[in-house]
mmCIF file of C-alpha atoms in Angstrom:
data_model
loop_
_atom_site.group_PDB
_atom_site.id
_atom_site.type_symbol
_atom_site.label_atom_id
_atom_site.label_comp_id
_atom_site.label_asym_id
_atom_site.label_seq_id
_atom_site.Cartn_x
_atom_site.Cartn_y
_atom_site.Cartn_z
ATOM 1 C CA MET A 143 -92.641 -69.413 -154.267
ATOM 2 C CA LEU A 144 -92.130 -66.885 -157.065
ATOM 3 C CA MET A 145 -87.806 -67.587 -156.979
ATOM 4 C CA TYR A 146 -88.065 -70.920 -156.988
ATOM 5 C CA ALA A 147 -90.723 -70.845 -160.267
ATOM 6 C CA ARG A 148 -87.909 -69.855 -162.030
ATOM 7 C CA GLY A 149 -85.665 -71.845 -160.466
ATOM 8 C CA SER A 150 -83.962 -70.202 -158.298
ATOM 9 C CA ASP A 151 -81.376 -71.436 -155.823
ATOM 10 C CA ASN A 152 -81.284 -68.130 -152.866
ATOM 11 C CA MET A 153 -80.235 -70.618 -150.025
ATOM 12 C CA SER A 154 -81.291 -67.262 -147.818
ATOM 13 C CA HIS A 155 -85.371 -68.076 -149.080
ATOM 14 C CA SER A 156 -86.202 -71.136 -146.729
ATOM 15 C CA ILE A 157 -88.909 -73.339 -146.193
ATOM 16 C CA ASP A 158 -90.772 -72.941 -143.171
ATOM 17 C CA LEU A 159 -90.653 -76.961 -141.440
ATOM 18 C CA ASP A 160 -93.878 -76.416 -139.562
ATOM 19 C CA PHE A 161 -95.926 -76.648 -141.789
ATOM 20 C CA THR A 162 -98.269 -79.537 -142.829
ATOM 21 C CA ALA A 163 -98.206 -80.331 -146.501
ATOM 22 C CA LYS A 164 -101.402 -79.633 -146.747
ATOM 23 C CA GLU A 165 -101.026 -75.921 -144.925
ATOM 24 C CA ASN A 166 -98.767 -75.622 -147.428
ATOM 25 C CA ALA A 167 -100.849 -76.451 -150.353
ATOM 26 C CA ASP A 168 -103.219 -74.667 -149.164
ATOM 27 C CA ILE A 169 -100.835 -71.617 -148.252
ATOM 28 C CA TYR A 170 -99.459 -71.840 -152.360
ATOM 29 C CA GLY A 171 -103.412 -72.611 -153.963
ATOM 30 C CA SER A 172 -104.391 -69.082 -152.306
ATOM 31 C CA LEU A 173 -101.965 -67.037 -153.740
ATOM 32 C CA VAL A 174 -103.180 -68.455 -157.003
ATOM 33 C CA ASP A 175 -106.817 -68.414 -156.249
ATOM 34 C CA ILE A 176 -107.105 -72.053 -156.170
ATOM 35 C CA THR A 177 -108.908 -73.969 -153.382
ATOM 36 C CA VAL A 178 -106.814 -77.510 -152.494
ATOM 37 C CA LEU A 179 -108.998 -80.217 -152.145
ATOM 38 C CA GLY A 180 -107.898 -82.783 -150.133
ATOM 39 C CA HIS A 181 -104.124 -84.533 -150.448
ATOM 40 C CA PHE A 182 -102.076 -82.402 -153.378
ATOM 41 C CA GLY A 183 -99.843 -84.817 -154.885
ATOM 42 C CA SER A 184 -102.542 -87.349 -155.321
ATOM 43 C CA PHE A 185 -104.947 -85.933 -158.149
ATOM 44 C CA ASP A 186 -104.576 -86.867 -161.869
ATOM 45 C CA SER A 187 -103.526 -84.330 -164.088
ATOM 46 C CA ASP A 188 -107.175 -84.109 -165.236
ATOM 47 C CA LYS A 189 -107.933 -83.047 -161.642
ATOM 48 C CA ILE A 190 -105.419 -80.153 -161.107
ATOM 49 C CA ARG A 191 -105.531 -78.912 -164.971
ATOM 50 C CA LYS A 192 -109.592 -78.166 -164.312
ATOM 51 C CA ALA A 193 -108.441 -76.722 -160.710
ATOM 52 C CA LEU A 194 -105.765 -74.266 -162.561
ATOM 53 C CA SER A 195 -108.501 -73.070 -165.110
ATOM 54 C CA LYS A 196 -110.279 -71.307 -162.354
ATOM 55 C CA SER A 197 -107.309 -69.420 -161.603
ATOM 56 C CA LYS A 198 -107.286 -66.526 -163.340
ATOM 57 C CA LEU A 199 -103.438 -66.729 -162.694
ATOM 58 C CA PHE A 200 -103.773 -69.403 -164.398
ATOM 59 C CA ARG A 201 -107.086 -70.179 -166.936
ATOM 60 C CA SER A 202 -105.740 -69.159 -170.463
ATOM 61 C CA ILE A 203 -102.442 -71.739 -170.508
ATOM 62 C CA ALA A 204 -104.153 -74.140 -167.746
ATOM 63 C CA LEU A 205 -105.067 -76.681 -171.115
ATOM 64 C CA SER A 206 -101.072 -76.340 -172.313
ATOM 65 C CA LEU A 207 -99.520 -77.426 -168.925
ATOM 66 C CA ASN A 208 -96.788 -79.731 -168.515
ATOM 67 C CA ILE A 209 -98.882 -81.020 -165.019
ATOM 68 C CA ALA A 210 -96.831 -84.121 -164.256
ATOM 69 C CA GLU A 211 -93.130 -81.958 -164.221
ATOM 70 C CA MET A 212 -95.052 -79.151 -162.747
ATOM 71 C CA THR A 213 -96.626 -80.996 -160.181
ATOM 72 C CA ARG A 214 -93.243 -82.486 -159.753
ATOM 73 C CA ALA A 215 -91.188 -79.269 -159.884
ATOM 74 C CA MET A 216 -93.445 -78.553 -157.102
ATOM 75 C CA LYS A 217 -93.838 -81.153 -155.036
ATOM 76 C CA SER A 218 -90.246 -81.370 -154.865
ATOM 77 C CA SER A 219 -89.736 -77.297 -153.804
ATOM 78 C CA PHE A 220 -92.639 -76.978 -151.914
ATOM 79 C CA PHE A 221 -92.879 -79.360 -149.936
ATOM 80 C CA ILE A 222 -97.244 -79.063 -150.907
ATOM 81 C CA GLY A 223 -97.730 -83.061 -150.794
ATOM 82 C CA TYR A 224 -96.186 -86.730 -151.101
ATOM 83 C CA PRO A 225 -96.680 -89.460 -153.485
ATOM 84 C CA GLN A 226 -98.320 -91.973 -152.853
ATOM 85 C CA GLY A 227 -97.150 -94.555 -150.853
ATOM 86 C CA TYR A 228 -94.663 -92.219 -149.385
ATOM 87 C CA LEU A 229 -92.919 -94.395 -147.016
ATOM 88 C CA ASN A 230 -95.522 -96.636 -146.559
ATOM 89 C CA LEU A 231 -97.161 -94.201 -144.308
ATOM 90 C CA PRO A 232 -100.974 -93.810 -144.015
ATOM 91 C CA PRO A 233 -101.149 -90.726 -146.575
ATOM 92 C CA ASP A 234 -104.035 -88.972 -143.872
ATOM 93 C CA LEU A 235 -101.058 -88.940 -141.266
ATOM 94 C CA LEU A 236 -98.364 -87.682 -143.601
ATOM 95 C CA HIS A 237 -100.401 -85.010 -144.909
ATOM 96 C CA GLU A 238 -101.747 -84.052 -141.006
ATOM 97 C CA LEU A 239 -97.877 -83.714 -139.485
ATOM 98 C CA SER A 240 -95.231 -80.526 -140.093
ATOM 99 C CA VAL A 241 -92.703 -80.860 -142.441
ATOM 100 C CA GLY A 242 -89.874 -81.058 -140.273
ATOM 101 C CA GLU A 243 -91.253 -83.712 -138.170
ATOM 102 C CA ILE A 244 -91.613 -86.269 -141.553
ATOM 103 C CA LYS A 245 -87.668 -85.508 -141.265
ATOM 104 C CA GLY A 246 -87.537 -86.234 -137.914
ATOM 105 C CA ILE A 247 -88.862 -89.550 -138.583
ATOM 106 C CA GLN A 248 -86.854 -90.221 -141.774
ATOM 107 C CA ALA A 249 -84.330 -89.718 -139.990
ATOM 108 C CA LEU A 250 -85.304 -92.035 -137.097
ATOM 109 C CA MET A 251 -85.739 -94.976 -140.235
ATOM 110 C CA SER A 252 -83.050 -94.496 -141.197
ATOM 111 C CA HIS A 253 -80.976 -94.469 -137.623
ATOM 112 C CA THR A 254 -83.256 -97.462 -136.698
ATOM 113 C CA TYR A 255 -82.490 -99.666 -139.857
ATOM 114 C CA ARG A 256 -78.664 -98.587 -140.376
ATOM 115 C CA VAL A 257 -78.518 -100.369 -136.229
ATOM 116 C CA GLN A 258 -80.899 -102.955 -136.859
ATOM 117 C CA PRO A 259 -80.437 -103.715 -140.493
ATOM 118 C CA SER A 260 -82.765 -107.108 -139.673
ATOM 119 C CA LEU A 261 -85.800 -104.691 -139.151
ATOM 120 C CA CYS A 262 -85.494 -102.545 -142.251
ATOM 121 C CA GLN A 263 -88.009 -103.498 -144.261
ATOM 122 C CA PRO A 264 -91.466 -101.022 -145.692
ATOM 123 C CA GLU A 265 -94.541 -102.702 -142.602
ATOM 124 C CA ASN A 266 -91.687 -101.603 -139.632
ATOM 125 C CA ASN A 267 -92.122 -97.635 -140.812
ATOM 126 C CA VAL A 268 -95.344 -97.149 -138.998
ATOM 127 C CA LEU A 269 -94.632 -99.055 -136.020
ATOM 128 C CA ILE A 270 -90.888 -96.495 -136.118
ATOM 129 C CA LEU A 271 -93.569 -93.652 -136.720
ATOM 130 C CA LEU A 272 -95.518 -94.635 -133.241
ATOM 131 C CA CYS A 273 -92.795 -95.059 -131.376
ATOM 132 C CA TRP A 274 -91.667 -91.127 -132.840
ATOM 133 C CA SER A 275 -94.503 -89.673 -131.234
ATOM 134 C CA SER A 276 -93.512 -91.759 -127.676
ATOM 135 C CA MET A 277 -90.554 -89.361 -128.068
ATOM 136 C CA VAL A 278 -91.698 -85.351 -129.310
ATOM 137 C CA GLN A 279 -93.733 -83.090 -127.879
ATOM 138 C CA SER A 280 -95.736 -82.532 -131.724
ATOM 139 C CA PRO A 281 -98.218 -79.777 -131.792
ATOM 140 C CA HIS A 282 -100.133 -82.220 -133.812
ATOM 141 C CA HIS A 283 -99.981 -84.756 -130.734
ATOM 142 C CA GLN A 284 -103.707 -84.196 -131.162
ATOM 143 C CA ARG A 285 -104.102 -85.404 -135.062
ATOM 144 C CA LEU A 286 -102.063 -88.158 -134.059
ATOM 145 C CA SER A 287 -104.391 -89.108 -131.536
ATOM 146 C CA GLU A 288 -107.593 -88.796 -134.575
ATOM 147 C CA TRP A 289 -105.875 -90.557 -136.106
ATOM 148 C CA ALA A 290 -105.221 -93.448 -133.762
ATOM 149 C CA THR A 291 -109.196 -94.020 -133.641
ATOM 150 C CA SER A 292 -109.423 -94.101 -136.983
ATOM 151 C CA ASN A 293 -110.758 -97.391 -139.148
ATOM 152 C CA ASP A 294 -106.844 -96.601 -140.646
ATOM 153 C CA GLY A 295 -105.739 -96.389 -136.919
ATOM 154 C CA ARG A 296 -107.532 -99.929 -135.640
ATOM 155 C CA ALA A 297 -106.936 -101.674 -138.263
ATOM 156 C CA LEU A 298 -102.769 -100.887 -137.807
ATOM 157 C CA TYR A 299 -103.587 -102.181 -133.927
ATOM 158 C CA ARG A 300 -105.194 -105.202 -135.257
ATOM 159 C CA GLN A 301 -102.647 -106.275 -137.593
ATOM 160 C CA MET A 302 -99.466 -105.881 -134.433
ATOM 161 C CA CYS A 303 -101.727 -107.719 -132.785
ATOM 162 C CA ASP A 304 -101.640 -110.697 -135.367
ATOM 163 C CA SER A 305 -97.913 -109.831 -135.941
ATOM 164 C CA ILE A 306 -97.285 -110.636 -132.420
ATOM 165 C CA LEU A 307 -99.958 -113.478 -131.935
ATOM 166 C CA GLY A 308 -97.088 -115.415 -134.895
ATOM 167 C CA SER A 309 -93.634 -115.827 -134.328
ATOM 168 C CA GLN A 310 -91.319 -113.249 -134.996
ATOM 169 C CA THR A 311 -87.986 -112.368 -134.050
ATOM 170 C CA LEU A 312 -86.810 -111.483 -131.060
ATOM 171 C CA LEU A 313 -86.146 -107.133 -132.033
ATOM 172 C CA GLN A 314 -89.054 -107.710 -134.356
ATOM 173 C CA PHE A 315 -90.818 -108.761 -131.347
ATOM 174 C CA SER A 316 -88.847 -105.387 -129.754
ATOM 175 C CA LEU A 317 -90.385 -102.823 -132.118
ATOM 176 C CA THR A 318 -93.931 -104.722 -132.709
ATOM 177 C CA LEU A 319 -94.260 -104.247 -128.614
ATOM 178 C CA SER A 320 -93.300 -100.870 -128.675
ATOM 179 C CA GLY A 321 -95.172 -99.892 -131.663
ATOM 180 C CA LEU A 322 -98.818 -101.474 -129.741
ATOM 181 C CA LEU A 323 -97.557 -100.017 -126.240
ATOM 182 C CA CYS A 324 -96.550 -96.221 -127.966
ATOM 183 C CA TYR A 325 -99.998 -97.155 -129.843
ATOM 184 C CA GLN A 326 -102.073 -96.743 -126.835
ATOM 185 C CA LYS A 327 -101.197 -93.373 -125.222
ATOM 186 C CA LEU A 328 -102.072 -91.506 -128.498
ATOM 187 C CA LEU A 329 -105.836 -93.264 -127.276
ATOM 188 C CA PRO A 330 -107.691 -91.061 -124.912
ATOM 189 C CA SER A 331 -106.858 -91.910 -121.421
ATOM 190 C CA LEU A 332 -110.369 -93.534 -119.870
ATOM 191 C CA SER A 333 -110.867 -92.821 -115.939
ATOM 192 C CA GLU A 334 -111.944 -95.788 -115.366
ATOM 193 C CA ASP A 335 -108.489 -97.590 -116.215
ATOM 194 C CA SER A 336 -107.752 -99.951 -114.154
ATOM 195 C CA LEU A 337 -104.085 -100.713 -112.402
ATOM 196 C CA GLN A 338 -105.106 -104.827 -112.418
ATOM 197 C CA PRO A 339 -105.633 -107.424 -113.873
ATOM 198 C CA SER A 340 -109.823 -108.407 -115.065
ATOM 199 C CA THR A 341 -109.173 -111.950 -115.989
ATOM 200 C CA GLY A 342 -107.133 -112.593 -113.199
ATOM 201 C CA TYR A 343 -103.475 -111.981 -114.543
ATOM 202 C CA TYR A 344 -101.909 -109.816 -116.334
ATOM 203 C CA LEU A 345 -100.645 -112.895 -118.760
ATOM 204 C CA ALA A 346 -104.345 -114.108 -119.561
ATOM 205 C CA ASP A 347 -105.792 -109.731 -120.192
ATOM 206 C CA PHE A 348 -103.335 -109.927 -123.097
ATOM 207 C CA ASN A 349 -104.908 -113.109 -124.630
ATOM 208 C CA GLU A 350 -108.026 -111.198 -124.390
ATOM 209 C CA LEU A 351 -106.689 -108.194 -125.761
ATOM 210 C CA LEU A 352 -105.015 -110.112 -128.729
ATOM 211 C CA LYS A 353 -107.724 -111.618 -129.338
ATOM 212 C CA GLY A 354 -110.012 -108.243 -129.565
ATOM 213 C CA LYS A 355 -111.554 -107.844 -126.707
ATOM 214 C CA CYS A 356 -111.704 -104.444 -124.566
ATOM 215 C CA LEU A 357 -111.337 -104.496 -120.563
ATOM 216 C CA GLY A 358 -110.708 -101.321 -120.376
ATOM 217 C CA ASN A 359 -107.494 -101.271 -119.169
ATOM 218 C CA GLU A 360 -105.122 -101.614 -122.296
ATOM 219 C CA ARG A 361 -102.690 -98.909 -121.588
ATOM 220 C CA THR A 362 -101.173 -101.089 -117.698
ATOM 221 C CA VAL A 363 -101.582 -104.445 -119.171
ATOM 222 C CA TYR A 364 -99.494 -103.476 -122.777
ATOM 223 C CA SER A 365 -97.239 -102.005 -119.990
ATOM 224 C CA ARG A 366 -96.817 -104.741 -117.955
ATOM 225 C CA MET A 367 -96.170 -106.910 -120.699
ATOM 226 C CA VAL A 368 -93.425 -105.090 -121.788
ATOM 227 C CA PHE A 369 -92.017 -103.934 -119.032
ATOM 228 C CA SER A 370 -92.188 -108.433 -118.584
ATOM 229 C CA PHE A 371 -90.744 -108.397 -121.473
ATOM 230 C CA LEU A 372 -88.080 -106.374 -121.239
ATOM 231 C CA ARG A 373 -86.709 -108.845 -117.995
ATOM 232 C CA ALA A 374 -86.764 -112.126 -120.245
ATOM 233 C CA PHE A 375 -84.686 -109.961 -122.459
ATOM 234 C CA ASP A 376 -82.057 -108.823 -120.151
ATOM 235 C CA SER A 377 -81.968 -112.442 -118.919
ATOM 236 C CA LEU A 378 -81.264 -114.016 -122.119
ATOM 237 C CA ASN A 379 -79.196 -111.545 -123.601
ATOM 238 C CA GLU A 380 -76.598 -110.711 -121.371
ATOM 239 C CA TYR A 381 -74.290 -109.094 -124.405
ATOM 240 C CA GLN A 382 -76.532 -107.777 -126.297
ATOM 241 C CA LYS A 383 -78.125 -104.530 -126.091
ATOM 242 C CA VAL A 384 -81.908 -103.448 -125.357
ATOM 243 C CA PRO A 385 -83.417 -101.790 -128.497
ATOM 244 C CA GLN A 386 -83.573 -98.335 -127.980
ATOM 245 C CA PHE A 387 -86.420 -97.588 -128.953
ATOM 246 C CA LEU A 388 -87.993 -100.421 -126.564
ATOM 247 C CA VAL A 389 -86.738 -98.256 -124.049
ATOM 248 C CA THR A 390 -88.647 -95.177 -125.421
ATOM 249 C CA ALA A 391 -91.836 -97.047 -125.689
ATOM 250 C CA LEU A 392 -91.970 -97.582 -122.215
ATOM 251 C CA ASP A 393 -90.794 -94.117 -121.355
ATOM 252 C CA GLU A 394 -91.954 -94.437 -117.596
ATOM 253 C CA ASN A 395 -90.495 -95.383 -114.151
ATOM 254 C CA THR A 396 -89.637 -98.977 -113.841
ATOM 255 C CA PRO A 397 -92.716 -100.545 -111.567
ATOM 256 C CA GLY A 398 -93.057 -102.243 -108.370
ATOM 257 C CA LEU A 399 -93.124 -106.261 -109.139
ATOM 258 C CA HIS A 400 -96.413 -107.105 -109.275
ATOM 259 C CA ILE A 401 -97.118 -111.060 -107.522
ATOM 260 C CA LEU A 402 -98.476 -111.856 -110.611
ATOM 261 C CA ASP A 403 -95.571 -110.825 -113.086
ATOM 262 C CA GLY A 404 -93.713 -114.116 -113.004
ATOM 263 C CA ILE A 405 -96.151 -115.708 -114.823
ATOM 264 C CA SER A 406 -95.845 -113.470 -117.628
ATOM 265 C CA ASP A 407 -92.107 -113.747 -117.307
ATOM 266 C CA ALA A 408 -92.733 -117.092 -117.516
ATOM 267 C CA TYR A 409 -94.599 -116.239 -120.786
ATOM 268 C CA TRP A 410 -91.769 -114.221 -122.196
ATOM 269 C CA LEU A 411 -89.003 -117.544 -121.502
ATOM 270 C CA CYS A 412 -91.002 -120.059 -123.800
ATOM 271 C CA ARG A 413 -91.659 -117.966 -126.316
ATOM 272 C CA ILE A 414 -88.232 -116.770 -126.499
ATOM 273 C CA GLN A 415 -86.577 -119.662 -126.050
ATOM 274 C CA GLU A 416 -88.829 -121.917 -127.170
ATOM 275 C CA ARG A 417 -89.923 -120.344 -130.523
ATOM 276 C CA LEU A 418 -93.566 -120.488 -130.288
ATOM 277 C CA ASP A 419 -96.389 -118.689 -131.616
ATOM 278 C CA HIS A 420 -98.392 -116.795 -128.492
ATOM 279 C CA ARG A 421 -100.937 -119.747 -128.968
ATOM 280 C CA ASP A 422 -98.834 -122.528 -127.805
ATOM 281 C CA ALA A 423 -96.745 -120.122 -125.607
ATOM 282 C CA PHE A 424 -99.954 -119.004 -123.728
ATOM 283 C CA ILE A 425 -100.862 -122.951 -123.271
ATOM 284 C CA MET A 426 -97.190 -124.754 -122.119
ATOM 285 C CA THR A 427 -97.426 -121.397 -119.418
ATOM 286 C CA GLN A 428 -100.981 -122.369 -117.870
ATOM 287 C CA GLN A 429 -99.794 -126.282 -117.919
ATOM 288 C CA GLN A 430 -96.582 -124.522 -115.880
ATOM 289 C CA LEU A 431 -98.227 -122.630 -113.334
ATOM 290 C CA SER A 432 -101.142 -125.675 -112.839
ATOM 291 C CA THR A 433 -97.612 -127.675 -112.460
ATOM 292 C CA THR A 434 -96.799 -125.141 -110.090
ATOM 293 C CA TRP A 435 -100.076 -125.139 -108.261
ATOM 294 C CA SER A 436 -100.151 -128.854 -107.731
ATOM 295 C CA LYS A 437 -97.413 -128.958 -105.881
ATOM 296 C CA TRP A 438 -97.585 -125.182 -103.944
ATOM 297 C CA LEU A 439 -101.517 -127.616 -102.375
ATOM 298 C CA THR A 440 -99.728 -131.101 -102.046
ATOM 299 C CA ALA A 441 -96.983 -129.424 -100.130
ATOM 300 C CA ASP A 442 -99.488 -127.441 -98.321
ATOM 301 C CA GLY A 443 -101.899 -130.821 -98.064
ATOM 302 C CA GLU A 444 -98.548 -132.617 -96.491
ATOM 303 C CA ASN A 445 -97.508 -129.529 -93.705
#
């Protein structure tokens, strides 16, 4: 720490990427007898100066310090905090993941946006973070799970559902659905989670979940609907490769076809081919289903 403070560029002293920004701040703070409260980097100058004045090392010079320059240098050298809005990710989550993990998420963002430039939007960063959570065995998985059940995590879940209710491009659908499924995987497993639809068929369950209802089989429904979307994607895009993040989100063997999966497939074909939002595609699918059943019943009656 002292060598960095002197401006030394001795690369033999490297930062341990396994520590979080919060852990780094606590370690460095303890060296100068300071207790770090909150997230370092979000403090204003007065709060930082007040904290430093409690240290024997800085007490006599705290008022004369250039706080802005000092914090800038410390953050760039020590990885103790992130500026407001960094990567457009939740600050509580940023400070609970290790420096190495944040760098891994940044690398995945860069790769995804290079391969799919149309997805390069700040609001997609958190979706890529969710996809990343299914790709790695993070030692901070518990912290990710705790964040997923927090108010911020649930607010993101609602945002993803609202996005799917509207009209999106094919690639954006892929990323949003991937994020939604990866989010579900962060939640605690429910022992009563059912593998069967609750309201007759998976698409009907999907409709209820998007409207905010809890059914107890969320992970099964979202997984089934993502596999259904994948089948529709493959059937309509012979020359377009399935996005890697969609494959990563699934991270499970393809389930055997359920007798009701055809309804879900028809729904996605309506959405993709007709560029419909959820409500219109759901109604159209129900109408198609009703017509098909009527034909079956008529044919059965004639026999």
